[in-house]
Amino acid sequence: MVADERMRGRFPAQDRAVVRPRSEDSDQDSAPRAGERIPGVPGFARWPQDRAAPRRQGKALRDRVPRSAHAALRVGPGRPDAVAAVAESSAGRLPELAPIRVGRMAATPFAFLRGTAGLMAFDLAETPVTGVGAQICGDAHAANFGLYGDAIGSLVMDINDFDETLVGPWEWDVKRLAASLVLAGREAGADEDTCRAAAYDATGAYRRTMRLLAKLPVLDAWNAIADEELVSHTDARDLVGTLERVAEKARRNTSARFAARATETVLDGEETAGVPRRRFTDAPPVLRRVPDAEAAAVATALGGYLETLPEDRLPLLARYAVHDVAFRVVGTGSVGMRSYVVLLLDHRGEPLVLQVKEARASALLPHVTKAGFAVPEPGHEGRRVVLGQKRMQVVSDILLGWTSVDGRPYQVRQFRNRKGSVDPAVLAADQIDDYGRMTGALLARAHAHSADPRLIAGYCGKGEEMDEAVAAFAVAYADRTEADHAALVAAVRSGRIAAELGV
């Protein structure tokens, strides 16, 4: 591939700041004088605060939306059938990849759920909502939690997929997690009581963690991490061995390892910044070379990506040169979206791989609006994904950013940043509830960054009424998903919809 100058050369040095608008409320003339009480500063709570007010407000919400109401599942009018929902969600994706996406979703009911966040949001919009908003994942199923590396080499456990993130009802994430645990447990061969217990325990861990966060000093609650007091009450001892094995694998899951497997040195090729040229090798349909013009467009778009990063990241990236771009199929629900990997090499030839992934409007958007939430215009879908991720995680990828390629929005992040995940569908029966408690606690921590934990804790309360209700919903929705999956499989067998299985 003959690359253009930006692709072949180093990232341009950035000598200008990214200008951020100053709030009109920050006028220095309004600054308080020494010793003066501050009755209300824009962006801050009024002082003195009524510490018990949010909890009382949350408790009062039970009069309008009883916790037991969350057990309800109603199939609303106009609900698309499984095949129509899959076809609708494929609009705007690369049509040649649609059979791969359908094949992956047809594998199991749990896989079907993973690819139908929009369909579940349609159903959730028919259920009672508290009206309390949070930055939600939007796709908080049990396989979207995992390990990844931070800037100092440690591994962090957290939610790790944010394609659908937006401000919406916190309980939607909890219900999606609970339903996914039932489906994963069934796929793993666990009995029905164990599957229901996983959903019940995940909701209970969410509720107890939110109560714990509500009691902590705000800064301690904000910075709570998974290996401290946050999850001490989840009793996930049976998972320890599994997590250790996943962590060991994650430490080896790096850009260097991926590049060693997926690239080759260009024989008799030119050098870039003194380093022999390398390029991706074709491995269709998952990884494929792209035409020069397409590769150059992606490489050129990295200039816009740099402008979305904090200035202290720019000297780091300026020490890398772009060597190649390839297209790579990712995920289950994401199949068909445009997604690229970009190979960068430093002066020693050591690789860094970036993923440049198309960012579409959240599949939850029309359903969240129907549920009464006013969602602000994101402006750029890649920006929505990146800011949503940063709002929910304690530690995020230091190279998260966004850009546009040929007018389409993309998110940019490190690829294979020591990522590791637990497959909940292969856990032993005595582990699925442990995993549910751990993920429930992590979800509560993520929501508490944007919603006051005192408010949600006040609503959920000390008792187990919320746990019982969500567990009942989870079992009912798992049954609904199995019926939808069966309809998709029947459509594949009859030829109504094309599927490429086992890819």
Coordinates of C-alpha atoms in Angstrom, one line a residue:
M1 CA 0.0 0.0 0.0
V2 CA 1.3 3.4 -0.9
A3 CA 0.4 5.7 1.9
D4 CA 0.1 9.5 1.8
E5 CA 2.5 11.7 3.8
R6 CA 0.4 11.9 6.9
M7 CA 0.0 8.1 7.0
R8 CA 3.7 7.5 6.4
G9 CA 5.1 10.2 8.7
R10 CA 4.9 10.9 12.4
F11 CA 1.9 12.3 14.1
P12 CA 2.1 16.1 13.7
A13 CA 3.4 18.0 16.7
Q14 CA 0.6 20.0 18.3
D15 CA 1.7 23.4 19.3
R16 CA -1.7 24.9 19.9
A17 CA -4.0 24.3 22.8
V18 CA -7.5 22.7 22.4
V19 CA -9.6 25.7 23.3
R20 CA -12.5 25.1 25.6
P21 CA -15.2 27.7 26.1
R22 CA -15.2 29.5 29.4
S23 CA -18.4 29.5 31.3
E24 CA -20.2 32.9 31.5
D25 CA -20.9 32.0 35.1
S26 CA -17.2 32.2 36.0
D27 CA -17.0 36.0 36.0
Q28 CA -14.4 37.0 38.6
D29 CA -16.6 39.8 39.8
S30 CA -19.0 37.2 41.3
A31 CA -16.3 35.5 43.3
P32 CA -17.1 35.4 47.1
R33 CA -15.1 37.6 49.5
A34 CA -13.1 36.0 52.3
G35 CA -15.4 34.8 55.1
E36 CA -18.6 35.1 53.0
R37 CA -21.0 32.2 52.8
I38 CA -21.8 30.9 49.4
P39 CA -25.6 30.5 49.1
G40 CA -25.3 29.0 45.6
V41 CA -22.5 28.7 43.1
P42 CA -23.3 27.6 39.5
G43 CA -22.1 24.0 39.1
F44 CA -22.1 23.3 42.9
A45 CA -24.7 22.3 45.4
R46 CA -26.2 25.0 47.6
W47 CA -24.6 25.3 51.0
P48 CA -25.5 24.4 53.7
Q49 CA -27.0 21.1 52.3
D50 CA -29.8 18.9 53.6
R51 CA -27.9 15.7 53.6
A52 CA -31.0 13.5 54.0
A53 CA -33.0 15.2 51.2
P54 CA -31.9 12.9 48.3
R55 CA -32.6 9.8 50.3
R56 CA -36.1 11.1 51.2
Q57 CA -36.8 12.0 47.6
G58 CA -35.7 8.5 46.5
K59 CA -37.9 6.9 49.1
A60 CA -40.9 9.1 48.0
L61 CA -40.6 7.8 44.5
R62 CA -41.8 4.4 45.7
D63 CA -45.3 5.9 46.0
R64 CA -45.4 6.6 42.3
V65 CA -43.4 3.6 41.1
P66 CA -43.5 0.7 43.7
R67 CA -40.5 -1.4 43.6
S68 CA -42.6 -4.5 43.0
A69 CA -43.7 -2.9 39.7
H70 CA -40.3 -3.7 38.2
A71 CA -41.3 -7.3 37.9
A72 CA -43.7 -6.4 35.0
L73 CA -43.0 -7.3 31.4
R74 CA -45.5 -6.2 28.8
V75 CA -45.1 -6.7 25.1
G76 CA -46.2 -3.4 23.7
P77 CA -48.2 -2.8 20.5
G78 CA -46.1 -2.4 17.4
R79 CA -43.2 -4.5 18.8
P80 CA -41.2 -5.8 15.8
D81 CA -40.7 -9.5 15.5
A82 CA -37.1 -10.9 15.9
V83 CA -36.3 -10.9 12.2
A84 CA -37.7 -7.4 11.6
A85 CA -35.7 -6.1 14.6
V86 CA -32.5 -7.6 13.3
A87 CA -33.1 -6.2 9.8
E88 CA -34.0 -2.8 11.2
S89 CA -30.8 -2.6 13.3
S90 CA -28.8 -3.5 10.2
A91 CA -29.7 -0.3 8.4
G92 CA -26.7 1.7 7.6
R93 CA -24.2 -1.1 8.2
L94 CA -22.1 -2.7 5.6
P95 CA -24.5 -5.1 3.9
E96 CA -21.9 -7.7 3.0
L97 CA -21.3 -8.3 6.8
A98 CA -25.0 -8.8 7.7
P99 CA -24.8 -12.6 7.4
I100 CA -21.9 -12.7 9.8
R101 CA -23.9 -10.6 12.3
V102 CA -27.0 -12.7 11.9
G103 CA -24.9 -15.9 12.3
R104 CA -23.4 -14.7 15.5
M105 CA -26.7 -13.7 16.9
A106 CA -28.3 -17.0 15.9
A107 CA -25.8 -19.0 17.9
T108 CA -27.5 -18.8 21.3
P109 CA -30.3 -16.8 23.0
F110 CA -27.6 -15.0 25.0
A111 CA -25.9 -14.0 21.8
F112 CA -29.2 -12.8 20.4
L113 CA -29.7 -10.6 23.5
R114 CA -26.2 -9.2 22.9
G115 CA -27.1 -8.0 19.5
T116 CA -30.5 -6.5 20.3
A117 CA -30.1 -3.7 22.7
G118 CA -32.6 -1.6 20.8
L119 CA -35.3 -4.3 20.9
M120 CA -34.9 -4.7 24.6
A121 CA -35.1 -0.9 25.0
F122 CA -38.4 -1.0 23.1
D123 CA -39.6 -3.5 25.7
L124 CA -38.2 -1.6 28.7
A125 CA -40.0 1.6 27.5
E126 CA -43.2 -0.2 28.2
T127 CA -42.2 -0.8 31.9
P128 CA -42.5 1.5 34.8
V129 CA -39.5 3.9 35.2
T130 CA -38.6 6.0 38.3
G131 CA -37.6 9.0 36.2
V132 CA -34.2 9.1 37.8
G133 CA -31.6 9.5 35.1
A134 CA -28.0 8.4 35.0
Q135 CA -25.3 8.0 32.4
I136 CA -26.1 4.4 31.5
C137 CA -24.1 1.9 29.5
G138 CA -27.2 1.0 27.4
D139 CA -25.9 -2.5 26.8
A140 CA -24.9 -3.7 30.3
H141 CA -25.2 -7.4 29.6
A142 CA -22.9 -9.8 31.5
A143 CA -20.3 -10.1 28.8
N144 CA -19.7 -6.3 28.7
F145 CA -17.6 -6.3 31.9
G146 CA -14.0 -7.1 31.8
L147 CA -10.3 -6.3 32.6
Y148 CA -8.2 -3.7 30.9
G149 CA -4.9 -2.0 31.6
D150 CA -4.4 1.4 33.1
A151 CA -1.6 3.9 32.5
I152 CA 0.7 2.4 35.1
G153 CA 0.3 -1.3 34.1
S154 CA -2.3 -2.3 36.6
L155 CA -5.5 -4.2 35.6
V156 CA -8.9 -2.7 36.2
M157 CA -12.2 -4.5 36.2
D158 CA -15.2 -2.4 34.9
I159 CA -17.8 -2.0 32.2
N160 CA -16.0 -2.1 28.9
D161 CA -18.5 -1.3 26.1
F162 CA -20.2 2.0 25.6
D163 CA -21.5 2.1 22.0
E164 CA -25.1 2.7 23.3
T165 CA -24.3 5.0 26.3
L166 CA -26.5 8.0 27.0
V167 CA -28.5 9.5 29.8
G168 CA -31.4 7.3 30.7
P169 CA -33.2 5.2 33.3
W170 CA -30.7 3.6 35.6
E171 CA -33.0 0.6 36.1
W172 CA -32.7 -0.3 32.4
D173 CA -29.1 -1.2 32.9
V174 CA -29.9 -3.3 36.0
K175 CA -32.6 -5.2 34.2
R176 CA -30.5 -5.9 31.1
L177 CA -27.7 -7.2 33.3
A178 CA -30.1 -9.4 35.3
A179 CA -31.8 -10.9 32.2
S180 CA -28.4 -11.6 30.6
L181 CA -27.3 -13.5 33.6
V182 CA -30.3 -15.8 33.4
L183 CA -29.6 -16.5 29.7
A184 CA -25.9 -17.0 30.3
G185 CA -26.6 -19.4 33.2
R186 CA -29.0 -21.4 31.1
E187 CA -26.5 -21.6 28.3
A188 CA -23.9 -22.8 30.9
G189 CA -26.3 -25.6 32.0
A190 CA -27.2 -24.1 35.4
D191 CA -30.6 -25.0 36.8
E192 CA -33.4 -22.5 36.9
D193 CA -33.0 -21.7 40.6
T194 CA -29.3 -20.9 40.1
C195 CA -30.1 -18.6 37.1
R196 CA -32.7 -16.7 38.9
A197 CA -30.4 -16.4 41.9
A198 CA -27.8 -14.8 39.7
A199 CA -30.2 -12.1 38.7
Y200 CA -31.5 -11.7 42.2
D201 CA -27.9 -11.4 43.6
A202 CA -26.8 -9.0 40.9
T203 CA -29.7 -6.6 41.8
G204 CA -29.0 -7.0 45.5
A205 CA -25.3 -6.2 45.0
Y206 CA -26.3 -3.2 43.0
R207 CA -28.6 -2.0 45.8
R208 CA -26.1 -2.7 48.6
T209 CA -23.3 -1.0 46.8
M210 CA -25.4 2.1 46.1
R211 CA -26.1 2.2 49.9
L212 CA -22.4 1.9 50.6
L213 CA -21.5 4.6 48.2
A214 CA -24.2 6.9 49.6
K215 CA -22.6 6.6 53.1
L216 CA -19.0 7.3 51.9
P217 CA -17.4 10.7 51.6
V218 CA -18.1 11.9 48.1
L219 CA -14.5 11.7 46.9
D220 CA -14.0 8.2 48.3
A221 CA -17.3 7.0 46.6
W222 CA -16.2 8.6 43.3
N223 CA -12.8 6.9 43.3
A224 CA -14.0 3.6 44.6
I225 CA -12.3 0.7 42.8
A226 CA -13.2 -2.9 42.5
D227 CA -10.6 -4.5 44.7
E228 CA -11.3 -2.5 47.8
E229 CA -14.4 -2.0 50.1
L230 CA -16.6 -1.6 47.1
V231 CA -17.1 -5.3 46.4
S232 CA -16.1 -6.7 49.8
H233 CA -19.8 -7.6 50.4
T234 CA -20.2 -9.5 47.1
D235 CA -18.5 -12.6 48.4
A236 CA -17.1 -13.7 45.0
R237 CA -14.6 -16.2 46.4
D238 CA -15.6 -18.9 43.9
L239 CA -14.6 -16.6 41.1
V240 CA -11.0 -15.9 42.3
G241 CA -9.4 -18.7 40.3
T242 CA -11.2 -17.7 37.1
L243 CA -10.4 -14.0 37.5
E244 CA -6.7 -14.9 38.0
R245 CA -6.6 -16.9 34.8
V246 CA -8.4 -14.1 32.9
A247 CA -5.9 -11.6 34.3
E248 CA -2.9 -13.6 33.3
K249 CA -4.3 -13.9 29.8
A250 CA -5.1 -10.1 29.7
R251 CA -1.5 -9.2 30.5
R252 CA -0.4 -10.9 27.3
N253 CA -3.2 -9.4 25.2
T254 CA -1.3 -6.4 23.9
S255 CA -0.7 -4.4 20.7
A256 CA 2.7 -6.1 20.4
R257 CA 1.2 -9.6 20.4
F258 CA -1.6 -8.7 18.0
A259 CA 0.9 -7.0 15.6
A260 CA 3.2 -10.0 15.7
R261 CA 0.4 -12.2 14.6
A262 CA -1.4 -9.9 12.2
T263 CA 1.4 -8.0 10.4
E264 CA 4.4 -8.7 8.2
T265 CA 7.5 -6.8 7.2
V266 CA 7.3 -5.4 3.7
L267 CA 10.2 -7.1 1.8
D268 CA 12.3 -4.6 -0.2
G269 CA 10.0 -1.9 1.1
E270 CA 10.9 1.6 2.0
E271 CA 11.5 2.6 5.6
T272 CA 9.4 5.0 7.6
A273 CA 11.4 7.1 10.0
G274 CA 14.2 4.5 9.8
V275 CA 12.0 1.6 10.7
P276 CA 11.2 -1.1 8.1
R277 CA 7.6 -0.9 6.8
R278 CA 5.1 -3.3 8.2
R279 CA 1.6 -4.0 7.0
F280 CA -1.4 -6.1 8.1
T281 CA -1.9 -9.5 6.5
D282 CA -5.2 -10.5 5.1
A283 CA -7.3 -12.9 7.3
P284 CA -10.8 -12.6 5.8
P285 CA -13.5 -12.1 6.7
V286 CA -12.4 -10.8 10.1
L287 CA -9.3 -8.8 9.0
R288 CA -8.7 -7.5 5.5
R289 CA -6.5 -5.0 3.7
V290 CA -8.2 -1.9 2.4
P291 CA -7.7 0.2 -0.8
D292 CA -5.0 2.9 -0.5
A293 CA -7.6 5.8 -0.6
E294 CA -9.6 4.2 2.2
A295 CA -6.5 3.7 4.3
A296 CA -5.3 7.2 3.6
A297 CA -8.7 8.7 4.7
V298 CA -8.5 6.9 8.0
A299 CA -4.9 7.9 8.6
T300 CA -5.7 11.5 7.7
A301 CA -8.6 11.5 10.2
L302 CA -6.1 10.9 13.0
G303 CA -5.2 14.6 12.8
G304 CA -8.7 15.4 14.0
Y305 CA -8.5 12.7 16.6
L306 CA -5.4 14.4 18.1
E307 CA -7.4 17.6 18.7
T308 CA -9.8 15.7 21.0
L309 CA -7.0 14.5 23.3
P310 CA -5.6 16.3 26.3
E311 CA -2.4 18.2 25.4
D312 CA -0.2 16.0 27.6
R313 CA -0.9 13.0 25.3
L314 CA 0.4 14.7 22.2
P315 CA 4.1 14.2 22.8
L316 CA 3.5 10.5 23.3
L317 CA 1.8 10.0 20.0
A318 CA 4.2 12.3 18.1
R319 CA 6.9 9.6 18.7
Y320 CA 5.0 7.1 16.6
A321 CA 4.7 6.8 12.8
V322 CA 1.6 5.3 11.0
H323 CA 2.5 2.2 8.9
D324 CA -0.8 0.6 7.9
V325 CA -4.5 0.5 8.2
A326 CA -6.8 -2.5 7.9
F327 CA -10.5 -3.3 8.3
R328 CA -11.4 -5.6 11.2
V329 CA -14.8 -7.1 12.1
V330 CA -15.6 -6.7 15.8
G331 CA -18.1 -8.0 18.4
T332 CA -21.7 -9.2 17.9
G333 CA -23.9 -6.2 18.0
S334 CA -21.2 -4.2 16.3
V335 CA -20.7 -6.4 13.3
G336 CA -21.4 -4.4 10.1
M337 CA -20.1 -1.2 11.5
R338 CA -17.0 0.3 9.9
S339 CA -14.1 -0.5 12.1
Y340 CA -10.4 -0.1 11.4
V341 CA -7.1 -1.0 13.1
V342 CA -4.1 1.4 12.6
L343 CA -0.6 0.1 13.0
L344 CA 1.8 2.6 14.6
L345 CA 5.5 1.9 15.3
D346 CA 8.0 3.8 17.4
H347 CA 11.7 4.4 16.7
R348 CA 12.5 0.9 17.8
G349 CA 9.8 -0.7 15.7
E350 CA 7.6 -1.4 18.8
P351 CA 3.9 -1.3 17.9
L352 CA 0.9 0.5 19.2
V353 CA -2.4 -0.4 17.5
L354 CA -5.4 2.0 17.6
Q355 CA -8.9 1.0 16.8
V356 CA -11.0 3.5 14.8
K357 CA -14.6 2.4 15.2
E358 CA -17.7 3.9 13.7
A359 CA -20.0 5.5 16.2
R360 CA -23.7 5.4 15.4
A361 CA -26.6 7.0 17.2
S362 CA -27.5 5.0 20.3
A363 CA -30.1 2.3 19.6
L364 CA -31.7 3.4 22.9
L365 CA -32.3 7.0 21.9
P366 CA -35.9 6.8 20.6
H367 CA -37.0 4.6 23.5
V368 CA -35.3 6.7 26.2
T369 CA -37.2 9.7 24.7
K370 CA -40.4 7.7 24.8
A371 CA -39.7 7.0 28.5
G372 CA -39.7 10.8 29.2
F373 CA -36.0 11.6 29.2
A374 CA -34.8 14.7 27.3
V375 CA -31.5 13.6 25.7
P376 CA -29.3 16.4 24.6
E377 CA -28.0 16.4 21.0
P378 CA -24.6 14.7 21.1
G379 CA -23.1 16.8 18.2
H380 CA -20.7 13.9 17.4
E381 CA -21.5 10.3 18.2
G382 CA -17.9 9.4 18.8
R383 CA -17.8 12.2 21.4
R384 CA -20.9 10.8 23.0
V385 CA -19.3 7.4 23.4
V386 CA -16.0 8.7 24.7
L387 CA -17.5 11.1 27.2
G388 CA -20.1 8.5 28.4
Q389 CA -17.3 6.0 29.0
K390 CA -15.3 8.6 31.0
R391 CA -18.3 9.4 33.0
M392 CA -18.9 5.8 34.0
Q393 CA -15.4 4.4 34.5
V394 CA -13.0 5.3 37.3
V395 CA -10.0 4.8 35.0
S396 CA -10.3 5.1 31.2
D397 CA -7.9 4.5 28.3
I398 CA -5.6 7.5 28.1
L399 CA -5.8 7.6 24.3
L400 CA -9.6 7.8 24.1
G401 CA -10.8 10.3 21.5
W402 CA -12.9 10.7 18.4
T403 CA -12.8 11.8 14.8
S404 CA -14.6 11.7 11.5
V405 CA -13.8 9.7 8.4
D406 CA -15.5 10.7 5.2
G407 CA -18.2 12.5 7.2
R408 CA -18.9 9.6 9.5
P409 CA -18.3 9.8 13.3
Y410 CA -15.8 7.4 14.9
Q411 CA -14.4 6.7 18.3
V412 CA -10.6 6.0 18.7
R413 CA -9.0 3.9 21.4
Q414 CA -6.2 1.6 22.1
F415 CA -6.7 -1.9 20.6
R416 CA -5.8 -4.9 22.8
N417 CA -4.9 -2.7 25.8
R418 CA -4.4 -5.8 28.0
K419 CA -8.1 -6.6 27.8
G420 CA -9.5 -9.7 29.3
S421 CA -13.1 -10.9 29.9
V422 CA -15.0 -13.6 31.6
D423 CA -17.4 -15.5 29.4
P424 CA -20.4 -15.8 31.7
A425 CA -21.9 -18.6 29.5
V426 CA -19.2 -21.0 30.5
L427 CA -19.0 -20.3 34.2
A428 CA -19.7 -23.2 36.6
A429 CA -23.1 -23.1 38.4
D430 CA -21.5 -22.0 41.7
Q431 CA -19.8 -19.1 39.9
I432 CA -22.6 -17.4 38.0
D433 CA -24.2 -15.8 41.1
D434 CA -20.7 -14.6 42.3
Y435 CA -20.2 -13.1 38.9
G436 CA -23.7 -11.5 39.1
R437 CA -22.8 -9.9 42.5
M438 CA -19.5 -8.5 41.2
T439 CA -21.0 -7.0 38.0
G440 CA -24.0 -5.6 40.0
A441 CA -21.6 -3.8 42.3
L442 CA -19.5 -2.4 39.4
L443 CA -22.7 -1.2 37.7
A444 CA -23.7 0.7 40.8
R445 CA -20.3 2.3 41.0
A446 CA -20.6 3.4 37.4
H447 CA -24.1 4.9 37.8
A448 CA -23.1 6.7 41.0
H449 CA -20.7 9.0 38.9
S450 CA -23.7 10.7 37.3
A451 CA -26.7 10.0 39.7
D452 CA -26.6 10.8 43.4
P453 CA -26.2 7.4 45.1
R454 CA -28.3 8.7 48.0
L455 CA -31.3 9.1 45.7
I456 CA -31.1 5.6 44.2
A457 CA -30.3 4.1 47.5
G458 CA -33.3 5.8 49.0
Y459 CA -35.5 4.3 46.3
C460 CA -34.1 0.7 46.5
G461 CA -34.1 0.7 50.3
K462 CA -32.8 -1.9 52.7
G463 CA -35.2 -4.7 51.9
E464 CA -35.1 -7.2 49.1
E465 CA -38.3 -6.1 47.3
M466 CA -36.3 -4.6 44.3
D467 CA -34.1 -7.7 44.1
E468 CA -37.2 -9.9 43.9
A469 CA -38.9 -7.8 41.3
V470 CA -35.9 -7.5 38.9
A471 CA -35.2 -11.2 39.2
A472 CA -38.8 -12.0 38.2
F473 CA -38.5 -9.6 35.3
A474 CA -35.1 -11.2 34.3
V475 CA -36.6 -14.7 34.1
A476 CA -39.6 -13.4 32.1
Y477 CA -37.4 -11.5 29.7
A478 CA -35.0 -14.5 29.3
D479 CA -38.1 -16.5 28.2
R480 CA -39.1 -13.7 25.8
T481 CA -35.5 -13.7 24.3
E482 CA -35.5 -17.4 23.9
A483 CA -38.7 -17.1 21.8
D484 CA -37.2 -14.3 19.8
H485 CA -34.0 -16.3 19.2
A486 CA -36.0 -19.4 18.1
A487 CA -37.9 -17.2 15.6
L488 CA -34.6 -15.9 14.2
V489 CA -33.2 -19.5 13.9
A490 CA -36.4 -20.6 12.1
A491 CA -36.0 -17.7 9.7
V492 CA -32.4 -18.6 9.0
R493 CA -33.4 -22.2 8.3
S494 CA -36.2 -21.2 6.0
G495 CA -34.0 -18.8 4.0
R496 CA -35.9 -15.7 5.1
I497 CA -32.7 -14.2 6.3
A498 CA -29.1 -15.0 5.3
A499 CA -26.7 -16.1 8.0
E500 CA -23.0 -17.1 8.0
L501 CA -22.6 -19.4 10.9
G502 CA -19.4 -20.1 12.9
V503 CA -17.5 -16.9 11.9

